Tab-separated table of C-alpha atoms and ligand atoms in Angstrom:
chain	number	residue	atom	x	y	z
A	1	UNK	CA	106.315	44.336	94.254
A	2	UNK	CA	102.784	45.363	95.188
A	3	UNK	CA	103.051	49.198	96.259
A	4	UNK	CA	99.651	51.009	96.364
A	5	UNK	CA	101.014	53.566	93.996
A	6	UNK	CA	103.658	53.180	91.087
A	7	UNK	CA	105.270	56.513	90.023
A	8	UNK	CA	106.960	56.614	86.171
A	9	UNK	CA	109.107	59.140	86.192
A	10	UNK	CA	111.700	61.237	88.457
A	11	UNK	CA	111.310	64.240	87.627
A	12	UNK	CA	109.627	67.529	89.882
A	13	UNK	CA	105.814	65.944	89.070
A	14	UNK	CA	106.724	62.468	89.547
A	15	UNK	CA	108.969	63.062	92.959
A	16	UNK	CA	106.607	65.876	94.664
A	17	UNK	CA	103.777	62.706	94.001
A	18	UNK	CA	105.577	60.803	95.220
A	19	UNK	CA	106.709	62.397	98.560
A	20	UNK	CA	102.932	64.491	98.722
A	21	UNK	CA	101.456	60.918	99.133
A	22	UNK	CA	104.391	59.643	101.205
A	23	UNK	CA	103.503	62.300	104.060
A	24	UNK	CA	100.288	60.586	103.828
A	25	UNK	CA	101.248	56.692	104.609
A	26	UNK	CA	100.292	56.244	101.341
A	27	UNK	CA	103.161	53.769	100.211
A	28	UNK	CA	104.768	54.175	96.896
A	29	UNK	CA	107.668	53.407	93.839
A	30	UNK	CA	109.171	54.833	91.850
A	31	UNK	CA	110.526	53.672	88.334
A	32	UNK	CA	112.876	55.508	86.554
A	33	UNK	CA	114.840	55.016	83.558
A	34	UNK	CA	117.040	57.212	83.477
A	35	UNK	CA	119.767	57.568	86.421
A	36	UNK	CA	120.214	60.449	89.205
A	37	UNK	CA	123.324	62.317	88.056
A	38	UNK	CA	121.368	62.651	84.270
A	39	UNK	CA	118.850	63.621	86.130
A	40	UNK	CA	120.629	66.190	88.076
A	41	UNK	CA	122.616	67.385	84.655
A	42	UNK	CA	120.039	67.982	84.144
A	43	UNK	CA	119.467	72.278	83.117
A	44	UNK	CA	115.744	73.238	83.085
A	45	UNK	CA	113.822	76.409	83.470
A	46	UNK	CA	113.513	78.105	87.295
A	47	UNK	CA	110.886	79.921	88.388
A	48	UNK	CA	108.043	78.810	90.731
A	49	UNK	CA	104.671	80.021	91.690
A	50	UNK	CA	103.599	80.917	95.175
A	51	UNK	CA	101.306	77.345	95.115
A	52	UNK	CA	104.586	75.274	94.514
A	53	UNK	CA	106.554	76.584	97.169
A	54	UNK	CA	104.016	75.670	99.454
A	55	UNK	CA	104.134	72.633	98.145
A	56	UNK	CA	107.850	72.442	98.414
A	57	UNK	CA	106.897	72.974	102.604
A	58	UNK	CA	104.219	70.676	102.719
A	59	UNK	CA	106.871	68.138	102.113
A	60	UNK	CA	109.473	69.492	104.699
A	61	UNK	CA	111.874	69.700	101.175
A	62	UNK	CA	110.995	73.823	100.965
A	63	UNK	CA	114.149	75.005	103.506
A	64	UNK	CA	117.462	75.800	100.638
A	65	UNK	CA	114.723	77.398	97.913
A	66	UNK	CA	113.888	79.327	101.251
A	67	UNK	CA	117.575	79.979	102.014
A	68	UNK	CA	119.021	80.345	98.917
A	69	UNK	CA	114.897	81.010	96.609
A	70	UNK	CA	115.411	84.551	95.082
A	71	UNK	CA	111.766	86.514	96.301
A	72	UNK	CA	110.953	88.733	93.043
A	73	UNK	CA	108.250	91.163	92.961
A	74	UNK	CA	107.976	91.878	89.032
A	75	UNK	CA	110.125	91.601	85.519
A	76	UNK	CA	110.835	93.554	83.205
A	77	UNK	CA	109.715	94.044	79.441
A	78	UNK	CA	110.976	95.517	76.848
A	79	UNK	CA	110.739	97.154	72.915
A	80	UNK	CA	112.074	100.080	71.484
A	81	UNK	CA	114.836	99.770	73.456
A	82	UNK	CA	113.078	100.811	77.028
A	83	UNK	CA	112.798	99.304	79.679
A	84	UNK	CA	109.737	98.501	81.420
A	85	UNK	CA	108.806	97.271	85.413
A	86	UNK	CA	105.784	94.649	85.852
A	87	UNK	CA	105.155	95.495	89.547
A	88	UNK	CA	104.072	92.396	90.357
A	89	UNK	CA	103.853	92.374	94.112
A	90	UNK	CA	101.619	95.618	93.644
A	91	UNK	CA	99.715	93.907	91.117
A	92	UNK	CA	98.498	91.086	93.221
A	93	UNK	CA	98.168	92.135	95.803
A	94	UNK	CA	100.576	91.375	97.417
A	95	UNK	CA	101.689	87.873	95.593
A	96	UNK	CA	105.404	87.101	94.988
A	97	UNK	CA	108.079	84.148	92.880
A	98	UNK	CA	110.544	82.871	93.451
A	99	UNK	CA	113.583	82.172	91.955
A	100	UNK	CA	114.734	78.938	92.338
A	101	UNK	CA	116.582	75.934	89.621
A	102	UNK	CA	113.794	72.533	88.578
A	103	UNK	CA	117.553	71.279	89.060
A	104	UNK	CA	117.746	72.418	92.874
A	105	UNK	CA	113.514	71.140	93.312
A	106	UNK	CA	114.926	68.239	91.896
A	107	UNK	CA	117.756	67.041	94.064
A	108	UNK	CA	115.795	68.606	96.903
A	109	UNK	CA	113.498	66.253	96.360
A	110	UNK	CA	115.598	63.205	96.136
A	111	UNK	CA	116.856	63.995	99.131
A	112	UNK	CA	113.978	64.257	101.137
A	113	UNK	CA	112.541	61.394	99.307
A	114	UNK	CA	115.831	59.126	100.743
A	115	UNK	CA	116.135	60.001	104.126
A	116	UNK	CA	111.956	58.944	104.003
A	117	UNK	CA	113.160	55.570	102.502
A	118	UNK	CA	110.891	55.707	99.744
A	119	UNK	CA	112.485	53.482	96.470
A	120	UNK	CA	112.942	54.538	93.227
A	121	UNK	CA	114.188	52.136	91.104
A	122	UNK	CA	116.715	53.884	88.583
A	123	UNK	CA	117.971	52.672	84.755
A	124	UNK	CA	114.875	51.324	84.184
A	125	UNK	CA	114.168	50.013	80.960
A	126	UNK	CA	111.194	49.272	79.091
A	127	UNK	CA	109.145	50.906	81.902
A	128	UNK	CA	105.704	49.725	80.095
A	129	UNK	CA	102.466	49.808	82.449
A	130	UNK	CA	99.632	47.461	82.254
A	131	UNK	CA	96.059	46.772	82.880
A	132	UNK	CA	94.698	49.761	83.916
A	133	UNK	CA	91.925	49.151	82.439
A	134	UNK	CA	90.348	46.856	84.255
A	135	UNK	CA	91.504	46.693	88.318
A	136	UNK	CA	94.725	45.277	89.041
A	137	UNK	CA	97.420	47.425	87.231
A	138	UNK	CA	100.900	46.411	86.699
A	139	UNK	CA	104.409	47.919	85.282
A	140	UNK	CA	106.844	45.852	83.907
A	141	UNK	CA	110.229	46.566	83.524
A	142	UNK	CA	113.731	45.417	82.793
A	143	UNK	CA	116.941	45.915	85.012
A	144	UNK	CA	120.157	44.455	84.169
A	145	UNK	CA	118.435	41.518	81.819
A	146	UNK	CA	115.469	40.240	84.104
A	147	UNK	CA	111.932	42.145	83.863
A	148	UNK	CA	110.291	42.757	86.699
A	149	UNK	CA	106.930	43.312	87.328
A	150	UNK	CA	105.017	45.174	90.514
A	151	UNK	CA	101.444	45.416	91.792
A	152	UNK	CA	99.704	48.605	92.174
A	153	UNK	CA	96.431	50.156	92.802
A	154	UNK	CA	97.044	53.292	90.636
A	155	UNK	CA	99.325	54.791	87.996
A	156	UNK	CA	100.149	58.014	87.785
A	157	UNK	CA	102.419	58.694	84.421
A	158	UNK	CA	105.054	61.720	84.930
A	159	UNK	CA	107.500	60.216	82.555
A	160	UNK	CA	107.324	63.682	80.996
A	161	UNK	CA	106.879	64.743	77.095
A	162	UNK	CA	108.672	61.500	75.391
A	163	UNK	CA	107.525	59.084	78.606
A	164	UNK	CA	105.640	56.045	78.222
A	165	UNK	CA	102.395	56.337	79.631
A	166	UNK	CA	100.516	58.703	77.114
A	167	UNK	CA	101.610	56.132	74.385
A	168	UNK	CA	100.910	53.510	76.412
A	169	UNK	CA	97.440	54.996	76.331
A	170	UNK	CA	94.512	53.893	72.325
A	171	UNK	CA	94.883	56.844	70.222
A	172	UNK	CA	91.194	56.553	69.609
A	173	UNK	CA	90.685	57.540	73.836
A	174	UNK	CA	93.177	60.458	72.936
A	175	UNK	CA	93.167	63.741	71.436
A	176	UNK	CA	96.321	66.321	71.934
A	177	UNK	CA	96.467	69.522	71.117
A	178	UNK	CA	99.312	71.183	69.033
A	179	UNK	CA	101.196	74.451	67.935
A	180	UNK	CA	104.950	74.547	67.381
A	181	UNK	CA	106.150	77.209	66.804
A	182	UNK	CA	108.925	78.361	64.595
A	183	UNK	CA	111.944	79.172	66.376
A	184	UNK	CA	113.032	77.353	69.555
A	185	UNK	CA	115.647	79.550	72.030
A	186	UNK	CA	119.403	79.208	72.115
A	187	UNK	CA	120.446	79.351	75.677
A	188	UNK	CA	123.303	79.787	78.453
A	189	UNK	CA	123.963	79.126	81.502
A	190	UNK	CA	126.805	81.189	83.205
A	191	UNK	CA	128.761	82.026	86.447
A	192	UNK	CA	128.282	85.914	85.939
A	193	UNK	CA	126.234	87.916	88.759
A	194	UNK	CA	122.589	89.146	86.639
A	195	UNK	CA	122.600	91.786	84.575
A	196	UNK	CA	119.879	92.963	86.523
A	197	UNK	CA	117.618	92.541	89.948
A	198	UNK	CA	114.610	90.556	87.924
A	199	UNK	CA	113.799	89.003	84.913
A	200	UNK	CA	114.176	90.754	81.469
A	201	UNK	CA	111.680	89.405	78.204
A	202	UNK	CA	113.181	91.727	75.325
A	203	UNK	CA	111.451	91.737	72.015
A	204	UNK	CA	113.341	93.114	68.802
A	205	UNK	CA	113.611	92.975	65.684
A	206	UNK	CA	116.601	90.010	65.768
A	207	UNK	CA	114.476	87.617	67.738
A	208	UNK	CA	113.312	87.549	71.405
A	209	UNK	CA	115.850	87.223	74.560
A	210	UNK	CA	115.016	86.665	78.619
A	211	UNK	CA	117.628	87.529	80.925
A	212	UNK	CA	117.196	85.140	83.641
A	213	UNK	CA	119.243	84.154	86.759
A	214	UNK	CA	119.315	81.032	89.483
A	215	UNK	CA	121.180	82.752	92.250
A	216	UNK	CA	123.084	86.593	93.184
A	217	UNK	CA	126.178	85.200	90.568
A	218	UNK	CA	124.641	82.902	87.604
A	219	UNK	CA	123.402	83.808	85.394
A	220	UNK	CA	120.596	81.792	82.129
A	221	UNK	CA	120.272	84.076	79.522
A	222	UNK	CA	118.113	82.682	76.073
A	223	UNK	CA	118.195	84.191	72.778
A	224	UNK	CA	115.010	83.593	69.832
A	225	UNK	CA	117.265	80.811	67.026
A	226	UNK	CA	116.564	78.991	63.961
A	227	UNK	CA	114.821	76.113	64.792
A	228	UNK	CA	117.221	74.125	62.718
A	229	UNK	CA	120.022	76.335	64.679
A	230	UNK	CA	123.276	73.944	65.611
A	231	UNK	CA	124.560	74.888	68.683
A	232	UNK	CA	127.912	73.966	68.293
A	233	UNK	CA	128.137	77.258	65.563
A	234	UNK	CA	127.531	79.362	68.838
A	235	UNK	CA	130.893	80.407	70.326
A	236	UNK	CA	129.902	81.970	73.650
A	237	UNK	CA	131.318	85.419	72.239
A	238	UNK	CA	128.608	85.586	68.945
A	239	UNK	CA	126.529	84.416	71.681
A	240	UNK	CA	127.193	87.300	73.931
A	241	UNK	CA	126.951	89.749	70.988
A	242	UNK	CA	123.927	88.630	69.489
A	243	UNK	CA	122.265	89.110	73.093
A	244	UNK	CA	123.270	92.352	73.627
A	245	UNK	CA	122.499	94.033	70.994
A	246	UNK	CA	119.222	92.909	71.373
A	247	UNK	CA	119.188	94.549	75.023
A	248	UNK	CA	118.210	98.220	76.182
A	249	UNK	CA	121.365	100.258	76.268
A	250	UNK	CA	121.455	100.153	79.770
A	251	UNK	CA	121.434	96.462	80.088
A	252	UNK	CA	123.942	96.201	76.800
A	253	UNK	CA	126.486	97.895	78.828
A	254	UNK	CA	126.234	96.439	82.143
A	255	UNK	CA	125.949	92.998	80.672
A	256	UNK	CA	129.275	90.556	82.063
A	257	UNK	CA	130.348	88.085	80.427
A	258	UNK	CA	131.966	85.023	81.324
A	259	UNK	CA	132.525	81.430	79.164
A	260	UNK	CA	129.707	79.400	79.320
A	261	UNK	CA	128.668	75.962	81.875
A	262	UNK	CA	125.673	75.615	78.777
A	263	UNK	CA	125.247	75.870	75.810
A	264	UNK	CA	121.606	73.756	74.610
A	265	UNK	CA	118.515	74.702	72.030
A	266	UNK	CA	115.503	74.129	73.071
A	267	UNK	CA	112.111	73.650	70.104
A	268	UNK	CA	108.886	75.525	70.863
A	269	UNK	CA	106.180	73.368	71.691
A	270	UNK	CA	101.732	74.043	73.616
A	271	UNK	CA	100.336	70.839	73.426
A	272	UNK	CA	97.948	69.521	75.593
A	273	UNK	CA	96.766	65.810	75.561
A	274	UNK	CA	93.388	65.551	76.694
A	275	UNK	CA	91.805	63.240	79.381
A	276	UNK	CA	93.999	63.206	81.448
A	277	UNK	CA	92.587	59.704	82.961
A	278	UNK	CA	92.194	55.855	80.998
A	279	UNK	CA	90.860	53.787	83.953
A	280	UNK	CA	94.093	53.490	86.701
A	281	UNK	CA	96.731	54.880	85.200
A	282	UNK	CA	96.693	58.918	85.393
A	283	UNK	CA	98.636	61.446	83.783
A	284	UNK	CA	100.247	64.420	84.889
A	285	UNK	CA	102.979	67.296	83.992
A	286	UNK	CA	105.265	66.878	80.688
A	287	UNK	CA	103.559	63.373	79.917
A	288	UNK	CA	100.329	65.897	79.418
A	289	UNK	CA	100.894	69.009	78.214
A	290	UNK	CA	104.078	71.393	77.196
A	291	UNK	CA	104.044	75.247	77.027
A	292	UNK	CA	106.511	76.996	76.118
A	293	UNK	CA	108.895	78.817	78.617
A	294	UNK	CA	108.365	82.639	77.804
A	295	UNK	CA	105.000	81.667	80.924
A	296	UNK	CA	107.959	80.182	83.273
A	297	UNK	CA	104.864	78.338	83.641
A	298	UNK	CA	106.113	74.614	82.584
A	299	UNK	CA	107.075	73.414	86.769
A	300	UNK	CA	104.248	75.437	88.526
A	301	UNK	CA	102.064	73.514	86.133
A	302	UNK	CA	103.599	70.088	87.339
A	303	UNK	CA	103.472	70.779	91.089
A	304	UNK	CA	99.081	71.808	90.446
A	305	UNK	CA	98.350	68.730	88.239
A	306	UNK	CA	100.201	67.233	91.191
A	307	UNK	CA	98.404	69.099	94.382
A	308	UNK	CA	94.900	67.644	91.961
A	309	UNK	CA	95.652	64.448	91.768
A	310	UNK	CA	96.964	63.655	94.980
A	311	UNK	CA	94.192	65.116	97.093
A	312	UNK	CA	92.129	62.307	94.774
A	313	UNK	CA	94.708	59.750	95.594
A	314	UNK	CA	94.413	60.771	98.971
A	315	UNK	CA	90.527	60.947	99.550
A	316	UNK	CA	90.631	57.871	97.737
A	317	UNK	CA	92.025	55.349	100.736
A	318	UNK	CA	91.598	58.114	103.232
A	319	UNK	CA	88.003	59.033	102.619
A	320	UNK	CA	87.314	55.934	100.052
A	321	UNK	CA	86.116	57.900	98.149
A	322	UNK	CA	86.547	57.873	94.352
A	323	UNK	CA	84.902	62.006	94.117
A	324	UNK	CA	88.454	63.676	93.394
A	325	UNK	CA	89.769	61.335	91.118
A	326	UNK	CA	87.144	61.825	89.019
A	327	UNK	CA	87.037	65.221	89.430
A	328	UNK	CA	90.697	65.534	88.460
A	329	UNK	CA	90.416	65.845	84.910
A	330	UNK	CA	88.304	68.163	84.683
A	331	UNK	CA	90.345	70.269	87.524
A	332	UNK	CA	93.391	70.187	86.426
A	333	UNK	CA	92.603	71.146	82.550
A	334	UNK	CA	90.600	73.996	83.444
A	335	UNK	CA	94.685	75.364	84.773
A	336	UNK	CA	96.394	73.641	82.376
A	337	UNK	CA	94.488	75.863	79.703
A	338	UNK	CA	94.958	78.981	81.274
A	339	UNK	CA	98.806	78.972	81.507
A	340	UNK	CA	98.529	77.573	77.808
A	341	UNK	CA	97.011	80.406	77.063
A	342	UNK	CA	99.683	82.313	78.928
A	343	UNK	CA	102.237	81.313	77.925
A	344	UNK	CA	100.649	81.601	74.376
A	345	UNK	CA	100.043	84.727	74.449
A	346	UNK	CA	103.442	86.311	75.962
A	347	UNK	CA	105.393	84.189	73.050
A	348	UNK	CA	102.972	85.486	70.524
A	349	UNK	CA	104.218	89.028	71.919
A	350	UNK	CA	107.544	89.005	72.206
A	351	UNK	CA	109.099	86.568	69.172
A	352	UNK	CA	109.621	87.401	65.968
A	353	UNK	CA	107.830	84.874	63.533
A	354	UNK	CA	109.119	84.659	60.178
A	355	UNK	CA	105.791	86.153	59.135
A	356	UNK	CA	105.337	88.929	60.886
A	357	UNK	CA	105.011	92.038	58.413
A	358	UNK	CA	104.405	95.187	59.560
A	359	UNK	CA	101.431	95.220	60.523
A	360	UNK	CA	101.859	92.214	62.664
A	361	UNK	CA	104.649	94.422	64.448
A	362	UNK	CA	103.042	97.681	65.023
A	363	UNK	CA	100.034	95.061	66.879
A	364	UNK	CA	102.697	93.446	69.193
A	365	UNK	CA	104.178	96.769	70.098
A	366	UNK	CA	100.275	98.254	70.896
A	367	UNK	CA	99.979	95.222	72.272
A	368	UNK	CA	103.124	95.596	74.467
A	369	UNK	CA	102.296	99.657	75.441
A	370	UNK	CA	98.732	98.875	77.073
A	371	UNK	CA	100.238	96.276	78.899
A	372	UNK	CA	102.825	98.625	80.241
A	373	UNK	CA	100.750	101.024	80.346
A	374	UNK	CA	97.268	100.297	81.522
A	375	UNK	CA	96.448	98.732	85.008
A	376	UNK	CA	94.151	95.979	84.206
A	377	UNK	CA	96.445	94.918	81.537
A	378	UNK	CA	99.367	95.371	83.801
A	379	UNK	CA	97.401	93.208	86.741
A	380	UNK	CA	96.426	91.090	83.697
A	381	UNK	CA	99.732	89.831	83.550
A	382	UNK	CA	100.591	89.250	86.561
A	383	UNK	CA	98.111	87.600	88.211
A	384	UNK	CA	99.076	85.098	85.175
A	385	UNK	CA	102.045	84.784	85.978
A	386	UNK	CA	102.101	84.517	90.000
A	387	UNK	CA	100.022	81.725	89.414
A	388	UNK	CA	96.058	81.479	88.873
A	389	UNK	CA	95.092	80.132	91.915
A	390	UNK	CA	94.468	76.246	92.538
B	401	LIG	N1	110.251	55.233	81.982
B	401	LIG	C1	110.654	55.664	83.180
B	401	LIG	N2	110.693	56.724	83.590
B	401	LIG	C2	111.003	57.782	82.013
B	401	LIG	C3	110.937	57.389	80.896
B	401	LIG	C4	110.399	55.538	80.339
B	401	LIG	N3	109.384	55.313	79.799
B	401	LIG	N4	110.259	58.579	80.162
B	401	LIG	C5	110.851	59.330	80.943
B	401	LIG	N5	111.035	59.515	81.871
B	401	LIG	C6	111.319	59.918	82.766
B	401	LIG	C7	112.822	60.455	82.274
B	401	LIG	O1	113.697	60.346	82.322
B	401	LIG	C8	111.976	62.162	83.257
B	401	LIG	O2	113.040	62.500	84.947
B	401	LIG	O3	110.386	61.042	83.565
B	401	LIG	C9	111.205	61.803	83.800
B	401	LIG	C10	110.437	63.273	83.530
B	401	LIG	O4	110.808	64.558	83.884
B	401	LIG	P1	110.018	65.941	83.215
B	401	LIG	O5	110.687	65.203	81.818
B	401	LIG	O6	111.526	67.233	84.008
B	401	LIG	O7	108.470	66.276	83.960
B	401	LIG	P2	108.044	66.662	84.872
B	401	LIG	O8	108.123	65.730	85.622
B	401	LIG	O9	106.237	66.555	83.722
B	401	LIG	O10	108.562	67.560	84.982
B	401	LIG	C11	108.122	69.445	84.028
B	401	LIG	O11	109.631	69.555	83.535
B	401	LIG	O12	110.803	69.899	81.213
B	401	LIG	C12	110.186	70.639	83.014
B	401	LIG	O13	109.496	72.577	82.110
B	401	LIG	C13	109.239	71.515	82.046
B	401	LIG	O14	109.870	72.622	83.813
B	401	LIG	C14	108.507	71.420	83.811
B	401	LIG	C15	109.287	70.108	84.625
B	402	LIG	C1	115.242	80.379	82.689
B	402	LIG	O1	115.919	80.807	83.943
B	402	LIG	O2	115.397	79.821	83.164
B	402	LIG	C2	113.958	80.850	83.064
B	402	LIG	C3	112.900	82.222	83.325
B	402	LIG	C4	112.293	82.590	83.105
B	402	LIG	C5	112.099	81.434	81.913
B	402	LIG	C6	111.737	80.729	80.854
B	402	LIG	C7	113.662	80.498	81.816
B	402	LIG	O3	110.051	82.586	80.883
């Protein structure tokens, strides 16, 4: 088989790239190691910047997002028992975010791809990018015991943090930057109305908590937990009790609890691999970088990488120019590092670290007070949260 671009991984990054290339008539095949149902069963975050929403529209997959997504004009930050509203819309000259689960984004992109008739190979084992340092790149994989090979012009590594693409690059060619945080997030999904119409990020001595949502009838809540914690140890009641303890009194009072649909623990990590290009192989999304979820940036960074990469590929085919591809790594990384900084800062300001002493706690509170009292600080948080320009 031969195609123009082989995309490894059918997460949001791979699917979005595939649809953008499709709309410009660039042939592409996605090779994915899991099956469709497995991918649609993953619960991930769900706050979209306007840039990501615009991309969904551009590929014709935005209709349901506009129908069912919740447009948010602000968030709330709580500490010392009080909530403070951050008016992001007011602070950014009218920008908003849209709350719409990543699972739904993935679903809509899969439907769009099926309608476009582009090929996705699911359940592909031993996916291996090859020859990307020369002029004849190809991707091999094993399906039902048979080895296949797809020849192509370019390979896009959109296969997430544990994917094969980054691992295929010689270690000496990569520079990895990493910070692992000494705690995790325990998340619970429930068919209960959200405690408040906007997200609440809470700093508390017992640990951070977040009240989020998927719809007006489905909530997503998180509490900071130990890194070595076991989700089996947490009954639903224990979770709700712990969340309630960390909320401000008004939110604790109105919290509606119910049976969990899903409960899981995620570690928090900051990670960037540089560069994002190795000959004819390009990394995008979680394959290249991870942010802790506190800034809601993971999916949005995948979208901005894909924006730059798709533009580069379009120029390569339509204009016979390599300029966009040559610039891809530097362009994408400039935006990635700003989101890394923001996510690290939000995490540091809001969590209880094992070594948080009295001094550090006072500094956290001073910073939070400054953020909610100063127009400049509110504007800074807001412009990062709604998303820096592409
Ligand atoms: N071969 C083929 N496919 C692979 C391989 C492999 N060796 N390894 C991983 N994959 C697939 C995974 O099964 C997954 O479907 O690549 C896909 C990567 O998808 P994501 O992990 O969702 O990554 P990405 O598309 O970059 O999306 C970033 O996802 O993890 C969240 O917070 C993150 O919201 C962000 C978004
Ligand atoms: C979520 O809804 O899962 C979510 C929202 C905002 C975050 C992280 C996760 O910062």
